[in-house]
CSV table of C-alpha atoms and ligand atoms in Angstrom, one decimal:
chain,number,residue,atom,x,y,z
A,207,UNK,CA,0.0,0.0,0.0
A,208,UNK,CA,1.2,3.6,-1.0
A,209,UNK,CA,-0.2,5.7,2.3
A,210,UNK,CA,-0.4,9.3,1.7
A,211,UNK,CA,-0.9,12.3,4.0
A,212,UNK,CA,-3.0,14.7,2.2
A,213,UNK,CA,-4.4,18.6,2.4
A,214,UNK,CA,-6.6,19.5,-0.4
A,215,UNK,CA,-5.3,20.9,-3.8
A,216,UNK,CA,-1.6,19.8,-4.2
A,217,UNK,CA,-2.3,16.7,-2.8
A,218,UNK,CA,-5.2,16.1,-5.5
A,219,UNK,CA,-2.5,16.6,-8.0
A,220,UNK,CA,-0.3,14.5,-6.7
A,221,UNK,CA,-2.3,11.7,-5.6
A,222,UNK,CA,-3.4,12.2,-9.9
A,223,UNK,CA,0.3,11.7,-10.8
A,224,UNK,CA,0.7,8.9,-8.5
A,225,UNK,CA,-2.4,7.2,-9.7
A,226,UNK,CA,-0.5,7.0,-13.1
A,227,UNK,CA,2.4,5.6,-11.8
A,228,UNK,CA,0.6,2.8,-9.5
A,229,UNK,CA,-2.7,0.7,-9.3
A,230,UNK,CA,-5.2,3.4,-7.6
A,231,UNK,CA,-6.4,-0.2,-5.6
A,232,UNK,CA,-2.8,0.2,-3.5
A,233,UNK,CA,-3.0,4.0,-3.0
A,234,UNK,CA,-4.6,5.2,0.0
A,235,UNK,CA,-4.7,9.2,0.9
A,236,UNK,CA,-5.1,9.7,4.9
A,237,UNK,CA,-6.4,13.2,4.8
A,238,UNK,CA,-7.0,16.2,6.8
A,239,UNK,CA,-10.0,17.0,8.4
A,240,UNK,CA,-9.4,20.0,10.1
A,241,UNK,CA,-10.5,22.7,7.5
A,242,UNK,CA,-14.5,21.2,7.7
A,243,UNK,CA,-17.1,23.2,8.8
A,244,UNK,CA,-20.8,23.5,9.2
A,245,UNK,CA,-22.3,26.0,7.0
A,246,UNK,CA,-26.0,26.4,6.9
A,247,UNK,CA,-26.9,23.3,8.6
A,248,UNK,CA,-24.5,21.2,6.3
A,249,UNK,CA,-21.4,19.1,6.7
A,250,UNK,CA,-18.5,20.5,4.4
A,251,UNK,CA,-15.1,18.7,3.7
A,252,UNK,CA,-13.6,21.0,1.6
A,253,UNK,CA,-9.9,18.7,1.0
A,254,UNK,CA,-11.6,15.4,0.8
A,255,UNK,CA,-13.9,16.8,-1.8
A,256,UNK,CA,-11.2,18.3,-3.6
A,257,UNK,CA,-9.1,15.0,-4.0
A,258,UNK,CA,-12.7,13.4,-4.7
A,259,UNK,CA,-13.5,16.3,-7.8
A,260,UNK,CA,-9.8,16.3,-9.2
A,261,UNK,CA,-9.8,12.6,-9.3
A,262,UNK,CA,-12.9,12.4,-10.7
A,263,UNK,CA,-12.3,15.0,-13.5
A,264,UNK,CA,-15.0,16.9,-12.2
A,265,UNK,CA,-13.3,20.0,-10.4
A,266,UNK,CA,-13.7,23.1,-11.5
A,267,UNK,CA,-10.8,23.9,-14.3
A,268,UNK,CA,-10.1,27.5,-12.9
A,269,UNK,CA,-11.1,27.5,-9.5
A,270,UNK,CA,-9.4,24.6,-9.2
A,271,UNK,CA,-11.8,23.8,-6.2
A,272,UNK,CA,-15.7,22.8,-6.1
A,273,UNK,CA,-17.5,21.5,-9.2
A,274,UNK,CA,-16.9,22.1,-12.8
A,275,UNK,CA,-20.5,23.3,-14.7
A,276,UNK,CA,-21.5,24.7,-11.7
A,277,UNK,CA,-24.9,26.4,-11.2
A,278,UNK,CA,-25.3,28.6,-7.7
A,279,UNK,CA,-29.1,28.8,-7.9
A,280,UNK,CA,-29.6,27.8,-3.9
A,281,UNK,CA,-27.0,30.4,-3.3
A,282,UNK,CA,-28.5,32.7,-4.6
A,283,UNK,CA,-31.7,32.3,-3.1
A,284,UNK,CA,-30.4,31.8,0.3
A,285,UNK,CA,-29.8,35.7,0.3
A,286,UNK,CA,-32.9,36.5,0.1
A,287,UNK,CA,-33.2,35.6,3.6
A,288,UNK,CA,-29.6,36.9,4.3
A,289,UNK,CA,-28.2,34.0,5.2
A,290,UNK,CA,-23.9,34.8,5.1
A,291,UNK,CA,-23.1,34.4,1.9
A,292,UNK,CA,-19.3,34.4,2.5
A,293,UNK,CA,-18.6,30.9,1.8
A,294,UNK,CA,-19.9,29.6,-1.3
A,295,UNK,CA,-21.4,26.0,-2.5
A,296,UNK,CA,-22.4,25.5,-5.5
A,297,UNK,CA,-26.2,23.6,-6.5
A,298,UNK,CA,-23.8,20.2,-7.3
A,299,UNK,CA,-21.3,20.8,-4.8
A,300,UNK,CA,-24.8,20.9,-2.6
A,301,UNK,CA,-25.5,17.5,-3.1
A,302,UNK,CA,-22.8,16.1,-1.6
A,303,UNK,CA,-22.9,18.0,1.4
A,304,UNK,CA,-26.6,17.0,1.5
A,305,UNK,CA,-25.8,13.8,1.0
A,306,UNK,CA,-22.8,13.6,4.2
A,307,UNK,CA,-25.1,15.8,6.5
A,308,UNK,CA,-27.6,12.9,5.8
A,309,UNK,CA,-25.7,9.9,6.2
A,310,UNK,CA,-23.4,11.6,9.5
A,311,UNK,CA,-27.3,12.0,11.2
A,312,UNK,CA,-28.3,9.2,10.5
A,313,UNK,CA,-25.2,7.4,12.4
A,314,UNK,CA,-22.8,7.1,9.3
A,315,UNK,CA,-19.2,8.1,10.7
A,316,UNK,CA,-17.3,10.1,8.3
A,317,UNK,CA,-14.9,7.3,6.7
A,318,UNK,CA,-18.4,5.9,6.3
A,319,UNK,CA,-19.8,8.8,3.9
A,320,UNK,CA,-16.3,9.7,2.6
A,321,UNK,CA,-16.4,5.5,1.1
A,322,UNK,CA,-20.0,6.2,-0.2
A,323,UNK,CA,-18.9,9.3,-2.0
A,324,UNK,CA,-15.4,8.3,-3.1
A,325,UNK,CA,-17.7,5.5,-4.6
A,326,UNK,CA,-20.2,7.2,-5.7
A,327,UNK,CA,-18.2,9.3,-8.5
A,328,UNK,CA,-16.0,6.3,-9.3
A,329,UNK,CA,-12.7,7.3,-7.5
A,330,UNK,CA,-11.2,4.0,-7.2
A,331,UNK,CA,-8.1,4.9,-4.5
A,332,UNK,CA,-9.4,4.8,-0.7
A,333,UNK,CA,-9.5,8.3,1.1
A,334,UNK,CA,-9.4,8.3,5.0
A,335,UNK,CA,-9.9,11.3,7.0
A,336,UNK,CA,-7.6,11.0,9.8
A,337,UNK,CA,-9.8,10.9,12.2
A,338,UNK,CA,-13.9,10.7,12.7
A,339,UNK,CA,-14.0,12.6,15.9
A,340,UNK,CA,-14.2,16.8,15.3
A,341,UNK,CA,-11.7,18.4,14.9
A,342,UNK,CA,-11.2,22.2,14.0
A,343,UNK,CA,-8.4,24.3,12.8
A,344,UNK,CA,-8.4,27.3,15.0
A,345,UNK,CA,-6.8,30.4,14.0
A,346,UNK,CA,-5.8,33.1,16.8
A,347,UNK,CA,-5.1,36.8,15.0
A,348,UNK,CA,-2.5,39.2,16.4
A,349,UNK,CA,-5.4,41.3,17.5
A,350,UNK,CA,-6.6,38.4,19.7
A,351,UNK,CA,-9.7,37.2,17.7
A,352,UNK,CA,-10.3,33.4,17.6
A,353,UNK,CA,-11.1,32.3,14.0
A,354,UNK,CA,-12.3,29.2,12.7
A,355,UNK,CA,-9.8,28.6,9.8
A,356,UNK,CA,-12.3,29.3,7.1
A,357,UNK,CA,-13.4,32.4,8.7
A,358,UNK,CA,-9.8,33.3,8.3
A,359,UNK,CA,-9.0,32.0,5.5
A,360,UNK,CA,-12.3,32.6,3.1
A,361,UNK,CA,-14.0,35.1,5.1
A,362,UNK,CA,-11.1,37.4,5.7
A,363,UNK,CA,-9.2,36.3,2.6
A,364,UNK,CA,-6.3,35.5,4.6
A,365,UNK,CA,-5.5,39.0,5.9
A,366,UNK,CA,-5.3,38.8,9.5
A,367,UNK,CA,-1.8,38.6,11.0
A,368,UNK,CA,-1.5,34.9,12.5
A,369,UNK,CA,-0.6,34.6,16.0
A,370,UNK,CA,-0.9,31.0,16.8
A,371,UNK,CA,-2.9,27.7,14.8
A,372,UNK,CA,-4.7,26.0,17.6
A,373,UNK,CA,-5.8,22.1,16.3
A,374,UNK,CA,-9.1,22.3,18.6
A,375,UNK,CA,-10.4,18.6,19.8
A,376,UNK,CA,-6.7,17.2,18.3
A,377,UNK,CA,-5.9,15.5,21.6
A,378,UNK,CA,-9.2,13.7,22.1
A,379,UNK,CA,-9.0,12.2,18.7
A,380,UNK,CA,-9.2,8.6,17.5
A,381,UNK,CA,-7.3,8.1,14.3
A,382,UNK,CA,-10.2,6.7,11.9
A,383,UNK,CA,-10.5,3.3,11.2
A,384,UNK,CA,-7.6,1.5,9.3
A,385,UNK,CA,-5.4,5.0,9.3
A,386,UNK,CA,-2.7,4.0,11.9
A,387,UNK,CA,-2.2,0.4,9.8
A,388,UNK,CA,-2.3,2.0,6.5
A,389,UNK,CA,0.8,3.9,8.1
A,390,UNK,CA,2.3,0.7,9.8
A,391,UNK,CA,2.0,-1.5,6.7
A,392,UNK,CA,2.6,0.6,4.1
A,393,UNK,CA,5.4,0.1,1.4
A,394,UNK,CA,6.2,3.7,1.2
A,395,UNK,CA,4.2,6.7,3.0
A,396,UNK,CA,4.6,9.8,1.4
A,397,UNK,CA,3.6,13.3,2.4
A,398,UNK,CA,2.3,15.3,-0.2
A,399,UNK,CA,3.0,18.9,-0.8
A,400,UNK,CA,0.6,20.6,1.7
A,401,UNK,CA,0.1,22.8,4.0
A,402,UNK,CA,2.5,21.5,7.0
A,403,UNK,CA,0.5,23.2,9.6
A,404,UNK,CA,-3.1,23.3,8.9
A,405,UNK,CA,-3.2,20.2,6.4
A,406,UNK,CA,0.0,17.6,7.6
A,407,UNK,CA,0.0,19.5,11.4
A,408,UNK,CA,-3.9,18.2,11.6
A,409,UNK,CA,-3.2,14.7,10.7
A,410,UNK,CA,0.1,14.7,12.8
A,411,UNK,CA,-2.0,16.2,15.6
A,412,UNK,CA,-4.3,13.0,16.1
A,413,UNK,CA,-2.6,11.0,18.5
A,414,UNK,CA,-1.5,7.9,17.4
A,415,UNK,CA,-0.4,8.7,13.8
A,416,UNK,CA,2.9,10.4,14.4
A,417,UNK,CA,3.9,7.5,16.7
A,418,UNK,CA,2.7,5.5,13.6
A,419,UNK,CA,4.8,7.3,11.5
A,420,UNK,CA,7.7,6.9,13.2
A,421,UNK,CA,7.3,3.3,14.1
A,422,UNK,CA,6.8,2.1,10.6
A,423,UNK,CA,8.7,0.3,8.9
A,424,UNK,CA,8.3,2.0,5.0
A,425,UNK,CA,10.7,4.4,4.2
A,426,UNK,CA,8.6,8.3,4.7
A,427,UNK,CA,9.2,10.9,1.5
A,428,UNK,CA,8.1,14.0,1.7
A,429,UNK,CA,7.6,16.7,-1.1
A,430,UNK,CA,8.2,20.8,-0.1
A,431,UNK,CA,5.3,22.8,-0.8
A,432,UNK,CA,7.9,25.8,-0.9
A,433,UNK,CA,9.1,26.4,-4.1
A,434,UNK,CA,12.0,29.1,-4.3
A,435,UNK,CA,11.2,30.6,-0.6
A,436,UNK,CA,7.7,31.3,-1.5
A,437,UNK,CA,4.3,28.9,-1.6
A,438,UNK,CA,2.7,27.5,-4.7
A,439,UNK,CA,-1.0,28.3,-3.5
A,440,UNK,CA,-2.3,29.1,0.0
A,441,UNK,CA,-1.1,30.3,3.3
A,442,UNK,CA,1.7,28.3,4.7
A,443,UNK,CA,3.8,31.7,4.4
A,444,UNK,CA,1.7,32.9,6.9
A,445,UNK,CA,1.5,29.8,9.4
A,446,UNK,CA,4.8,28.5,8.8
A,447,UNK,CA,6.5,31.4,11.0
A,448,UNK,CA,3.5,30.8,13.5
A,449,UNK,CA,5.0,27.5,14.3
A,450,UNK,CA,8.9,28.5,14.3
A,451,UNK,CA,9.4,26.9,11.0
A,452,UNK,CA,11.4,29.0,8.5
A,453,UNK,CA,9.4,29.7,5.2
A,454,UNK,CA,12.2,27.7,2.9
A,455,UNK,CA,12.1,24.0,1.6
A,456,UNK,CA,14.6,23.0,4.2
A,457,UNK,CA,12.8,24.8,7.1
A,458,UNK,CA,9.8,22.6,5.9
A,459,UNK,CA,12.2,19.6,6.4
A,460,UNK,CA,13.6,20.7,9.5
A,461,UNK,CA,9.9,20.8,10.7
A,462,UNK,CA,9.7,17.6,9.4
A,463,UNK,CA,12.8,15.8,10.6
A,464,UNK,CA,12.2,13.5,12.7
A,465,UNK,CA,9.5,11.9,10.6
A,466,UNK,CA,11.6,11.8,6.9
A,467,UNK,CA,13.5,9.4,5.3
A,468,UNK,CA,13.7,11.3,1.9
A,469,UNK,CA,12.6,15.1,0.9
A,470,UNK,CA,12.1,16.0,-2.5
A,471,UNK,CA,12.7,20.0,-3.8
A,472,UNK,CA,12.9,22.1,-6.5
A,473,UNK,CA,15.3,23.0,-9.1
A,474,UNK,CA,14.8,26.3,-7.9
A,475,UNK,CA,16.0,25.0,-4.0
A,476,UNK,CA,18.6,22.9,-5.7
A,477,UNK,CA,21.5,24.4,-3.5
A,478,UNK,CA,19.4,23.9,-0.4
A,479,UNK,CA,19.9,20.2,-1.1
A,480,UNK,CA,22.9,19.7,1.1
A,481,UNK,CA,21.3,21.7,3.7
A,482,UNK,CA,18.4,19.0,3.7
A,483,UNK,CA,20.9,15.9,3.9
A,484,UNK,CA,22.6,18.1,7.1
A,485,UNK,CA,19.5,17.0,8.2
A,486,UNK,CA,20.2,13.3,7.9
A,487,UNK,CA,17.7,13.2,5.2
A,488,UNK,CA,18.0,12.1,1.5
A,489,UNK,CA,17.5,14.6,-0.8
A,490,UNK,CA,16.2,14.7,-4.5
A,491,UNK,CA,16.1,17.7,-6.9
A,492,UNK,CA,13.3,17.8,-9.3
A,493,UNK,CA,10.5,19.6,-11.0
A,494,UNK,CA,8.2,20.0,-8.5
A,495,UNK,CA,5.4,22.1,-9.9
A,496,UNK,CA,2.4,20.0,-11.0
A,497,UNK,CA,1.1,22.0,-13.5
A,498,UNK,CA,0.3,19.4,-15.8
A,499,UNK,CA,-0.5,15.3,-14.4
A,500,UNK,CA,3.2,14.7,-16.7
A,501,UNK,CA,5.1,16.4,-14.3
A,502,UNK,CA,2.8,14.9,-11.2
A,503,UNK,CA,3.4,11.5,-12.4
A,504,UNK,CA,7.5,12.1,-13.0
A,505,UNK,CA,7.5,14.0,-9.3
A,506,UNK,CA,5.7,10.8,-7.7
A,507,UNK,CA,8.1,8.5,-9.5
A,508,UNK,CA,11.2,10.3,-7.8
A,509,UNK,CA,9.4,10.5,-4.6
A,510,UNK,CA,9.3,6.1,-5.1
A,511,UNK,CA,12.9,6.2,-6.5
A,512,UNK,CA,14.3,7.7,-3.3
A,513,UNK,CA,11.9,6.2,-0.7
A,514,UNK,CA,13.7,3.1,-2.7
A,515,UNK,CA,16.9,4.2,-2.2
A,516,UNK,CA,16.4,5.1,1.8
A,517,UNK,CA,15.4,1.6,1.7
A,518,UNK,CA,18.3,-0.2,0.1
A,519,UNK,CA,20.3,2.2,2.5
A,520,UNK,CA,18.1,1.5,5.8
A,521,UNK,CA,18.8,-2.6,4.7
A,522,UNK,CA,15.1,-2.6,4.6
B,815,LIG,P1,-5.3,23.4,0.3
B,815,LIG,O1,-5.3,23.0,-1.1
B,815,LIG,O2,-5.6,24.8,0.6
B,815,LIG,O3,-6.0,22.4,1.2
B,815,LIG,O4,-3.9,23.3,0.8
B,815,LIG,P2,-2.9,22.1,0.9
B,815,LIG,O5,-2.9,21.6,2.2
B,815,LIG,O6,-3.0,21.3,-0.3
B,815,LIG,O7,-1.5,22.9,0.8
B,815,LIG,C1,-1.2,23.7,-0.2
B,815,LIG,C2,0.3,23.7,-0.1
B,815,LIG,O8,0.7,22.9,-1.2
B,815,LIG,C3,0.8,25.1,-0.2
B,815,LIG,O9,1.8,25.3,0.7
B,815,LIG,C4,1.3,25.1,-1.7
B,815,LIG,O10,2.5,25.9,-1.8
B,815,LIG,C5,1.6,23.7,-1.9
B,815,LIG,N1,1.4,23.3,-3.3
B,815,LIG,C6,0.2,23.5,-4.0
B,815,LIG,N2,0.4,23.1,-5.3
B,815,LIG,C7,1.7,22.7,-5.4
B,815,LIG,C8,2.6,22.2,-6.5
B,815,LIG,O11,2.1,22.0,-7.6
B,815,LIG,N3,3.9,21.9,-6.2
B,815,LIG,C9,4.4,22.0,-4.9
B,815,LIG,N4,5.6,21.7,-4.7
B,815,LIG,N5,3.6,22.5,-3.9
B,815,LIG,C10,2.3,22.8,-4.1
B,816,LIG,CA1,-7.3,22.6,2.9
């Protein structure tokens, strides 16, 4: 099994280029959780539907998040009653989060629904959340406001200066069903290019999985989601220095160390490579910018080529 620790977007991309390389049957993606909220009654995973809609072809081509064709009727007519219309679904985005808020009241847990809806638009690799329990990215603002992440991140476009990233109900969290064994008995784990501490910090904030991770016996590779000093997409900029980590690809792996076996940068970071095996950490140099499922699939097959290597090295 290929386990996977995933955020939403660069993972999606990834976990595409991977698929290429590898039966999506021995892929599974253990993703975060943390980022879900409840938004007009409903139950919204916004980076387990984002792997779901990239690997079913059905995200949105530009926004690169939520459903391509998409309608926003409901929307729409929500404000007539002024309902908040800062964070947007779409009518076929709706669905699913009809169909979760459904199932979860009913008794379904959330690896439950996440099965059923992975299913249901014929993605055939297995998503986890990392855990079933709630758990909630909390975001505290330099002017002392407490901000569910999307209220920071959506609501307030990421403007706030970031004070601290609280992982709210981390410590009385389960890891979901089969997470901790998909870490234990993979071949290879690899953490994807997200967000290290809203997306990875989540997951690693379960208790359980970071013991997992280091107990296992597969080789761990890592990806940098800093490209040249700056991020792809997103925030980590802004979090990164939150949690004393240096916004560069080797202060990603420094954050990272004790977990990896193997960290894989950019041409652009090439002469931070050195720096990263300081670290005791094999290094590889590639083109890390998935623009295109090509260069996802190439990047996946040097994250397996050197998680290979740490292997043969470990005399695993
Ligand atoms: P989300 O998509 O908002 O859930 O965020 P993620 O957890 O996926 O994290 C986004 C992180 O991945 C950011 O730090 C980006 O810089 C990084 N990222 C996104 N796309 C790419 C890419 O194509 N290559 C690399 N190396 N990093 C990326
Ligand atoms: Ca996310």
């Amino acid at each position: 099994m290929y386990t996977v620790l995933a955020g939403g977007g660069g993972a999606a991309r990834f976990l595409r280029g991977l698929t290429r390389l590898v039966p999506p049957s021995e892929v599974l993606a253990v993703v975060n959780v943390g980022d879900d909220l409840t938004h007009l009654g409903l139950r919204v995973c916004p980076d387990l539907d984002s792997i779901t809609y990239w690997l079913a072809g059905v995200v949105h081509p530009e926004q690169q998040w939520g459903r391509a064709e998409e309608t926003h009727v409901v929307a729409s007519e929500l404000e007539r009653f002024g309902h908040e219309a800062w964070f947007t679904l779409g009518d076929r985005d709706l669905a699913t989060h009809l169909h979760r808020t459904l199932r979860l009241s009913q008794g379904a847990s959330l690896s439950e629904v996440t099965a059923e809806v992975t299913r249901a638009f014929g993605v055939d690799l297995r998503l986890l959340p990392a855990t079933d329990d709630p758990v909630e990215t909390r975001i505290t603002t330099v002017d002392d406001r407490d901000l569910h992440f999307q209220e920071y991140w959506v609501r307030e476009r990421g403007r706030p200066e970031v004070a601290s990233v609280r992982l709210a109900g981390a410590e009385h969290a389960v890891p979901a069903p089969g997470v901790v064994e998909a870490i234990e008995s993979a071949e290879v784990v690899l953490l994807a290019p997200s967000n290290p501490v809203v997306s990875i910090g989540m997951i690693l904030a379960v208790p359980g999985i970071r013991a997992a991770l280091e107990r296992t016996a597969a080789p761990v590779v890592g990806v940098s989601p800093i490209i040249g000093g700056e991020v792809v997409r997103g925030m980590a900029h802004r979090l990164l220095p939150a949690v004393g980590a240096e916004v560069s690809a080797v202060g990603v792996a420094r954050h990272y160390r004790q977990l990896l076996d193997g960290w894989v940068i950019d041409h652009a970071d090439a002469a931070l490579a050195d720096e990263v095996r300081d670290l005791r950490i094999a290094c590889a140099v590639t083109d890390t910018m998935m623009d295109d499922v090509e260069v996802a699939a190439a990047l996946a097959g040097t994250c397996l080529d050197l998680a290979a290597s740490a292997r043969t090295q470990a005399g695993r």
